PDB file of C-alpha atoms and ligand atoms in Angstrom:
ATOM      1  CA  UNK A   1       0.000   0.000   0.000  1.00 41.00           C
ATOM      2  CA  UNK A   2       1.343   3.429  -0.995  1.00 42.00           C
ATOM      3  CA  UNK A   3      -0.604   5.225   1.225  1.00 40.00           C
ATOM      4  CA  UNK A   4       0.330   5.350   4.838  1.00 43.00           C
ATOM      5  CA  UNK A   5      -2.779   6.887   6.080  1.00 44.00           C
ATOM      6  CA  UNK A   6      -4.240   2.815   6.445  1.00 49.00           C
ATOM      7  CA  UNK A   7      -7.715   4.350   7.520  1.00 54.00           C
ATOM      8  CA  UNK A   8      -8.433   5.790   4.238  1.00 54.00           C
ATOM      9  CA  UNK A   9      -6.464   3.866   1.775  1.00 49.00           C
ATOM     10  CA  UNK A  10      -9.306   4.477  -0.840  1.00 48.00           C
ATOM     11  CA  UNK A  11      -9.344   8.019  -0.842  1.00 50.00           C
ATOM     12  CA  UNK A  12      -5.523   8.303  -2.415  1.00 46.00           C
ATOM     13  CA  UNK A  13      -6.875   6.221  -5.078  1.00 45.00           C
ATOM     14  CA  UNK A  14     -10.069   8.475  -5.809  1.00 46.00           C
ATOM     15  CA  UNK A  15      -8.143  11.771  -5.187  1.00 47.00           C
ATOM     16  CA  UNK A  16      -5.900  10.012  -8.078  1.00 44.00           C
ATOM     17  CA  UNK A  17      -8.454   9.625 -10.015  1.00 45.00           C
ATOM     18  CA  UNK A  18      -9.899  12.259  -9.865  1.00 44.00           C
ATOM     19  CA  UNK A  19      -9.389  14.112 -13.219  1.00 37.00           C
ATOM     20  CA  UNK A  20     -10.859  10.996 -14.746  1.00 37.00           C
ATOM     21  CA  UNK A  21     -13.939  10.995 -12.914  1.00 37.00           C
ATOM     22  CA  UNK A  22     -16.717  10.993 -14.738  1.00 38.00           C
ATOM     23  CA  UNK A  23     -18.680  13.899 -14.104  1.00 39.00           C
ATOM     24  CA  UNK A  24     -21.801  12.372 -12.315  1.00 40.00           C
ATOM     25  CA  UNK A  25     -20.551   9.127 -11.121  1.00 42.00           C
ATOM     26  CA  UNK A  26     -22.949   6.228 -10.926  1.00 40.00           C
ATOM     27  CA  UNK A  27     -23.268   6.472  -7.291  1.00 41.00           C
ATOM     28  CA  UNK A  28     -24.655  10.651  -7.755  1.00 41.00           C
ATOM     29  CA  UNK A  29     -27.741  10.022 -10.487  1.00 44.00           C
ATOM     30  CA  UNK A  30     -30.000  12.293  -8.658  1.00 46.00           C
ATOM     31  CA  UNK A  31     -32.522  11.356  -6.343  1.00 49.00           C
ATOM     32  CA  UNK A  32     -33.061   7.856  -7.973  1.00 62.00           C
ATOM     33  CA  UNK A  33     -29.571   6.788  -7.322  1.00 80.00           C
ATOM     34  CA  UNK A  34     -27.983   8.866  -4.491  1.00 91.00           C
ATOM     35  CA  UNK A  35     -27.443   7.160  -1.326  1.00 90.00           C
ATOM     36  CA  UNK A  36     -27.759  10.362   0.625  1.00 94.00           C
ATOM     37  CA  UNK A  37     -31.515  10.120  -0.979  1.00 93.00           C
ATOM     38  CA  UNK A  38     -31.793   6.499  -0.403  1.00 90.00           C
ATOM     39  CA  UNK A  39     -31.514   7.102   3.481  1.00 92.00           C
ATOM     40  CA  UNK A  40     -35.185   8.993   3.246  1.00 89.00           C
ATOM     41  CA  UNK A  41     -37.097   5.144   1.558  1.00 82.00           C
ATOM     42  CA  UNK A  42     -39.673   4.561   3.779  1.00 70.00           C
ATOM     43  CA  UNK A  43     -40.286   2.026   5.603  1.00 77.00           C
ATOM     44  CA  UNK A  44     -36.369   1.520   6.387  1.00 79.00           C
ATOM     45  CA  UNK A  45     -35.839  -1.709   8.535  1.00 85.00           C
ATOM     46  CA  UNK A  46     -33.245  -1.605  11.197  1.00 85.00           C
ATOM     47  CA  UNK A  47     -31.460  -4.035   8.718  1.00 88.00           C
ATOM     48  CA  UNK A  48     -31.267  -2.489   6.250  1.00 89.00           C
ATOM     49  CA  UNK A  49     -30.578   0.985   8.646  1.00 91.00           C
ATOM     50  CA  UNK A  50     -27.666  -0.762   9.648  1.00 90.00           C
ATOM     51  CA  UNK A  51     -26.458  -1.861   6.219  1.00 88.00           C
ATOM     52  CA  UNK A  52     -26.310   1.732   5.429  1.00 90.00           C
ATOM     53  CA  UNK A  53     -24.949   2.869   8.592  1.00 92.00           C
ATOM     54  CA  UNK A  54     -27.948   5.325   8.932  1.00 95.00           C
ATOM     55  CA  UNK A  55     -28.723   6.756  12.577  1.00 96.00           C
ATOM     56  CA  UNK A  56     -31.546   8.787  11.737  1.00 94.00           C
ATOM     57  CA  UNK A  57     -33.796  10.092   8.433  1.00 94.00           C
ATOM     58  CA  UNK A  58     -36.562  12.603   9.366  1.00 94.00           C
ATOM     59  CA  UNK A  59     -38.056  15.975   8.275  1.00 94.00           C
ATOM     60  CA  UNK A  60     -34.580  17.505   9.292  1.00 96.00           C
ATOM     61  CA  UNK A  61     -32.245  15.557   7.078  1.00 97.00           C
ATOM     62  CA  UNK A  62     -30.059  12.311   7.626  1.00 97.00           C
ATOM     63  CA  UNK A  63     -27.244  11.411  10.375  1.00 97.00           C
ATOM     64  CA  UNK A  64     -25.588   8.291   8.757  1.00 96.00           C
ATOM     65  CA  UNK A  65     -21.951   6.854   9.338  1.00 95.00           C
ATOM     66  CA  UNK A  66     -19.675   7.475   6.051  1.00 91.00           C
ATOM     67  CA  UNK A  67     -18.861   3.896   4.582  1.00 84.00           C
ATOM     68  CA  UNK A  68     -15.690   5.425   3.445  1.00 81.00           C
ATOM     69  CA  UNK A  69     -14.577   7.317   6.697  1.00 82.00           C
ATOM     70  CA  UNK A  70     -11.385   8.984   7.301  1.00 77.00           C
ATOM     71  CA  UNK A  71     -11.541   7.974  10.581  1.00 81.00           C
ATOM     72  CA  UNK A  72     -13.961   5.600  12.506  1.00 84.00           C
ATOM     73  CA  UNK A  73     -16.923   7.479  13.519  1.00 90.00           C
ATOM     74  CA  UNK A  74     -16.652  10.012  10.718  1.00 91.00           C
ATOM     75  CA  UNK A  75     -20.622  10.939  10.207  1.00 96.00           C
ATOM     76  CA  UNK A  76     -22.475  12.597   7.525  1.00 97.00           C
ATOM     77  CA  UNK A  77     -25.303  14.970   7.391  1.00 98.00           C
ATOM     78  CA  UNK A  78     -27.651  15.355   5.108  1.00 97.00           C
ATOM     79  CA  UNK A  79     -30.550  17.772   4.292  1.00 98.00           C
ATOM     80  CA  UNK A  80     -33.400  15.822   2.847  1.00 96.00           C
ATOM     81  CA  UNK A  81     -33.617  17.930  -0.475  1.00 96.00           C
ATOM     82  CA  UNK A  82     -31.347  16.619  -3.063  1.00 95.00           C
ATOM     83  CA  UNK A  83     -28.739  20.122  -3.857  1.00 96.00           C
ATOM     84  CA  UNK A  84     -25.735  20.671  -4.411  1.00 96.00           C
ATOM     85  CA  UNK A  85     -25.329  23.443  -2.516  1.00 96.00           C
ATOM     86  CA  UNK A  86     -26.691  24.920   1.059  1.00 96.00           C
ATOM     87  CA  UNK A  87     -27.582  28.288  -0.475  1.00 97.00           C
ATOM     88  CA  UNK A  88     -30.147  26.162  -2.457  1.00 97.00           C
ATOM     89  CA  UNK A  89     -31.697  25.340   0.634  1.00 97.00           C
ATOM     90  CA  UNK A  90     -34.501  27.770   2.476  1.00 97.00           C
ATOM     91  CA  UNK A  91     -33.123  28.916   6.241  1.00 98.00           C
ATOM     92  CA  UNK A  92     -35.428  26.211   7.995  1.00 97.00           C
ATOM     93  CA  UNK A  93     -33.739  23.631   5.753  1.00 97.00           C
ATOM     94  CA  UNK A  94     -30.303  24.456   7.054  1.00 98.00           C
ATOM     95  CA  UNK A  95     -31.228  25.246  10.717  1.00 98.00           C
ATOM     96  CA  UNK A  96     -32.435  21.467  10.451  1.00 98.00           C
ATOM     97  CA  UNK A  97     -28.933  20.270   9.206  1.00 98.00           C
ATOM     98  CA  UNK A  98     -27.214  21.955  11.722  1.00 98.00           C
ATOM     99  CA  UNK A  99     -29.785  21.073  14.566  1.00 98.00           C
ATOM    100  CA  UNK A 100     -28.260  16.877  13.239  1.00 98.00           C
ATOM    101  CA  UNK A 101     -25.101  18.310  13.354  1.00 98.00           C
ATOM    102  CA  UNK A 102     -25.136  19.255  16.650  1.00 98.00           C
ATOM    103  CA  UNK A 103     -26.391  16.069  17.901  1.00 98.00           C
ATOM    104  CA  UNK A 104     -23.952  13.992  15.633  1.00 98.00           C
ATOM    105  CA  UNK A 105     -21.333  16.408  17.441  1.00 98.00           C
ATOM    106  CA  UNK A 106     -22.635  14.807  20.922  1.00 97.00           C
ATOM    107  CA  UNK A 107     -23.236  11.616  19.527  1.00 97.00           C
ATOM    108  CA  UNK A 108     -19.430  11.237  18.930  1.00 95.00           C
ATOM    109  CA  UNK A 109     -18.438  12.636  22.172  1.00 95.00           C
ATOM    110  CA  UNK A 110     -20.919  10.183  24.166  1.00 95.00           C
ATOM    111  CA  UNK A 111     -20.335   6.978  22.349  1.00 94.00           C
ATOM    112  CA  UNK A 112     -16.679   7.572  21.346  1.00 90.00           C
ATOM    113  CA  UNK A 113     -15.335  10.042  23.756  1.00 91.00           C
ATOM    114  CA  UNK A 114     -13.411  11.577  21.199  1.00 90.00           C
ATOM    115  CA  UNK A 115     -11.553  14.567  22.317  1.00 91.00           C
ATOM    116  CA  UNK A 116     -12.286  17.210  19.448  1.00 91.00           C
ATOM    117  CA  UNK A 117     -14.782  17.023  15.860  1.00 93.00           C
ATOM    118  CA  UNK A 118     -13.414  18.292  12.552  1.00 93.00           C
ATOM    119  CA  UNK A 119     -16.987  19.459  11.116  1.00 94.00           C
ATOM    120  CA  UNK A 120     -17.262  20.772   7.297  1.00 94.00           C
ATOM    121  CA  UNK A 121     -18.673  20.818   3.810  1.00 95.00           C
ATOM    122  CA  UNK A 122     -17.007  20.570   0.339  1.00 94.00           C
ATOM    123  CA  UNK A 123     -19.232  22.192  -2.055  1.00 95.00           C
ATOM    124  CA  UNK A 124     -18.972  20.993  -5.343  1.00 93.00           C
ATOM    125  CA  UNK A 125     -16.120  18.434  -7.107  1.00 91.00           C
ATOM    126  CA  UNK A 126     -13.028  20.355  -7.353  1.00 91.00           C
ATOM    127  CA  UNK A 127     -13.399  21.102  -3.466  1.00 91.00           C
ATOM    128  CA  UNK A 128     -13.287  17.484  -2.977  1.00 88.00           C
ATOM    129  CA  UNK A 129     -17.278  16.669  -2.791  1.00 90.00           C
ATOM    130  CA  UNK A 130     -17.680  13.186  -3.263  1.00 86.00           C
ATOM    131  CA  UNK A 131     -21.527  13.081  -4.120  1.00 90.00           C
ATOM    132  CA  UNK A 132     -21.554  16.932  -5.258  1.00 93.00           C
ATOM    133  CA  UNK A 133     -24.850  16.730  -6.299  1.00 94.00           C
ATOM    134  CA  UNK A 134     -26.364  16.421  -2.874  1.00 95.00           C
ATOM    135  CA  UNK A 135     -24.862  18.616  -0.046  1.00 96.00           C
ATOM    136  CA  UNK A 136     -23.775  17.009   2.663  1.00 97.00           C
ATOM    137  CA  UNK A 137     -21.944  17.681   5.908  1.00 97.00           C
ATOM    138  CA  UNK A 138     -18.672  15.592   7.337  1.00 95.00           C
ATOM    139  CA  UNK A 139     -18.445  15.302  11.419  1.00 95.00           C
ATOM    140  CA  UNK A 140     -15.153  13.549  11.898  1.00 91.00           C
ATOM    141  CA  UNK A 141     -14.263  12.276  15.686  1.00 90.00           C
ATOM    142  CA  UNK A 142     -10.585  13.502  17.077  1.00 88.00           C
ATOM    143  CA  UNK A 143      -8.606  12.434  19.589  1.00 84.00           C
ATOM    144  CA  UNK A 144      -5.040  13.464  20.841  1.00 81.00           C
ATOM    145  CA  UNK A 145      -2.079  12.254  18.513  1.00 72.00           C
ATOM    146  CA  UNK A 146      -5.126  10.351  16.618  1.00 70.00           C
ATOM    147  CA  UNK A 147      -3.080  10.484  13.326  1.00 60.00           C
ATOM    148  CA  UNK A 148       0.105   8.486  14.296  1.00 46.00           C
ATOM    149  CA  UNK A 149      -2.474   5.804  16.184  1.00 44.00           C
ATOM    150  CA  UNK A 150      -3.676   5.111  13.569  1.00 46.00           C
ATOM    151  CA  UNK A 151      -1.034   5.110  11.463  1.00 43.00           C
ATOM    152  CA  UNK A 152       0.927   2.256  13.274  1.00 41.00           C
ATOM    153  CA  UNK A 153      -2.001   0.170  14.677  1.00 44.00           C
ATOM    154  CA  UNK A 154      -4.929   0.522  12.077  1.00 48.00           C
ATOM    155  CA  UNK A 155      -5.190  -1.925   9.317  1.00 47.00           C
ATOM    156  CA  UNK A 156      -7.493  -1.868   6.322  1.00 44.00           C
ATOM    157  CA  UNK A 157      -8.888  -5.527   7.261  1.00 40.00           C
ATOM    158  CA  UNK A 158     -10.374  -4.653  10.630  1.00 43.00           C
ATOM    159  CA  UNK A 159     -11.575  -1.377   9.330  1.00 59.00           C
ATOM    160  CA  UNK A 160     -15.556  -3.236   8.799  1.00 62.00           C
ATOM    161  CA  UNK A 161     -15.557  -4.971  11.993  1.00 68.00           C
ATOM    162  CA  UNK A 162     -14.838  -1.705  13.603  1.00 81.00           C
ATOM    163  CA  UNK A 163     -17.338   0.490  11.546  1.00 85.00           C
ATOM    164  CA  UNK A 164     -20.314  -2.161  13.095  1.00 87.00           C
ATOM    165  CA  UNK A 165     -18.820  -1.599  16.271  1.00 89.00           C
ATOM    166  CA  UNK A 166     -18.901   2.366  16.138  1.00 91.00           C
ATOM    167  CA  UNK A 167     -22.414   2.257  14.573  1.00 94.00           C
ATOM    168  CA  UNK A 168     -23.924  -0.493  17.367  1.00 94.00           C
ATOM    169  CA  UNK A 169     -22.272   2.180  19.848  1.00 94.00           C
ATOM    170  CA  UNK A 170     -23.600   5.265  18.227  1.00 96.00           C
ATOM    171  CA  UNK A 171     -27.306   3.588  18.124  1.00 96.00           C
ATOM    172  CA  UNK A 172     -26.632   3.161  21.775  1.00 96.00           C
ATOM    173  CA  UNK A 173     -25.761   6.589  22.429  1.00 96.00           C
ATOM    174  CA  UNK A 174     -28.785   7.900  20.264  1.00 96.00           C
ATOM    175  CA  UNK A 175     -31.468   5.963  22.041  1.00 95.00           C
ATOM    176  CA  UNK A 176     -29.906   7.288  25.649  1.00 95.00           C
ATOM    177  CA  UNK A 177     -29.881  11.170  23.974  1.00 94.00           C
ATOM    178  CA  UNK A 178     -33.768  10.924  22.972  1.00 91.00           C
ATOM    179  CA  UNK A 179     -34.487   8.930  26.067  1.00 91.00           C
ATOM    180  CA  UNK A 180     -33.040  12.021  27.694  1.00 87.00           C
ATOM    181  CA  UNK A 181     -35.652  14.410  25.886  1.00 79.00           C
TER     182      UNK A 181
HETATM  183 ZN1   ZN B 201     -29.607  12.905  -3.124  1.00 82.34          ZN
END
């Protein structure tokens, strides 16, 4: 493996490939085809929930994990409308993205007691959107001297044992937060 970053060792390959991208790639065909969309299908069964890593879909948007994290835990939010961009959205629209935001923020800090939350949006492909047709926000868990962790100990083989661990713990730390309501 070239890359040493063994959390992520499919991102070098896409940021590769990027100039060759296809401009809509198969996994962005609007709201027929976009995962970010797909979280909304109702009736979702926890199965299926759990096969797409998705911790909540309502009126608000989506709080799923990202398949293809940088780091385990790293989240994604969604606003329900498929845009590209959150200026397409009307001000209720993107209070209720940041209202998930905020509880994917405490999420991460109940369930995986990380110490600090890289939170942002790349709007459109050449800032490094990976579904640019349908905005989306990245919550990414911290912790002190995370990077070289993960660096020696990580390994690309228990990186899907450790993604159902993270999700079983976030759907722990969900159900205590609304029991909490
Ligand atoms: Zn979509």
């Amino acid at each position: 493996m070239r890359h040493q970053n063994l959390w992520a060792p499919w991102r070098i390959s896409y940021l590769q490939g990027l100039v060759d991208e296809p401009a809509k790639p198969a996994q962005d065909q609007g709201p027929g085809g976009c995962f970010l969309c797909a979280a909304f299908d109702v009736p979702l069964k926890d199965e299926q929930k759990r096969q797409r890593m998705i911790l909540l879909a309502d009126e608000r948007g989506s709080l799923m994990m990202n398949r293809y994290p940088y780091s385990n835990g790293h989240l994604l939010v969604s606003p329900k409308k498929h845009v590209a961009d959150i200026s397409d959205l009307s001000a209720q629209e993107r209070s209720g993205i940041m209202a998930l935001a905020d509880l994917g923020n405490r999420l991460l800090r109940k369930a995986m007691h990380c110490q600090g939350v890289n939170m942002g949006m790349n709007l459109g492909r050449c800032a490094g959107a990976g579904v640019p047709g349908h905005c989306h926000m990245h919550l990414v868990p911290r912790w002190q001297g995370d990077s070289n962790f993960m660096q020696v100990c990580a390994g690309a083989r228990v990186i899907p044992q450790a993604l159902d661990e993270s999700y079983a713990m976030l759907c722990e730390a969900l159900a205590a937060v609304e029991k909490e309501k």
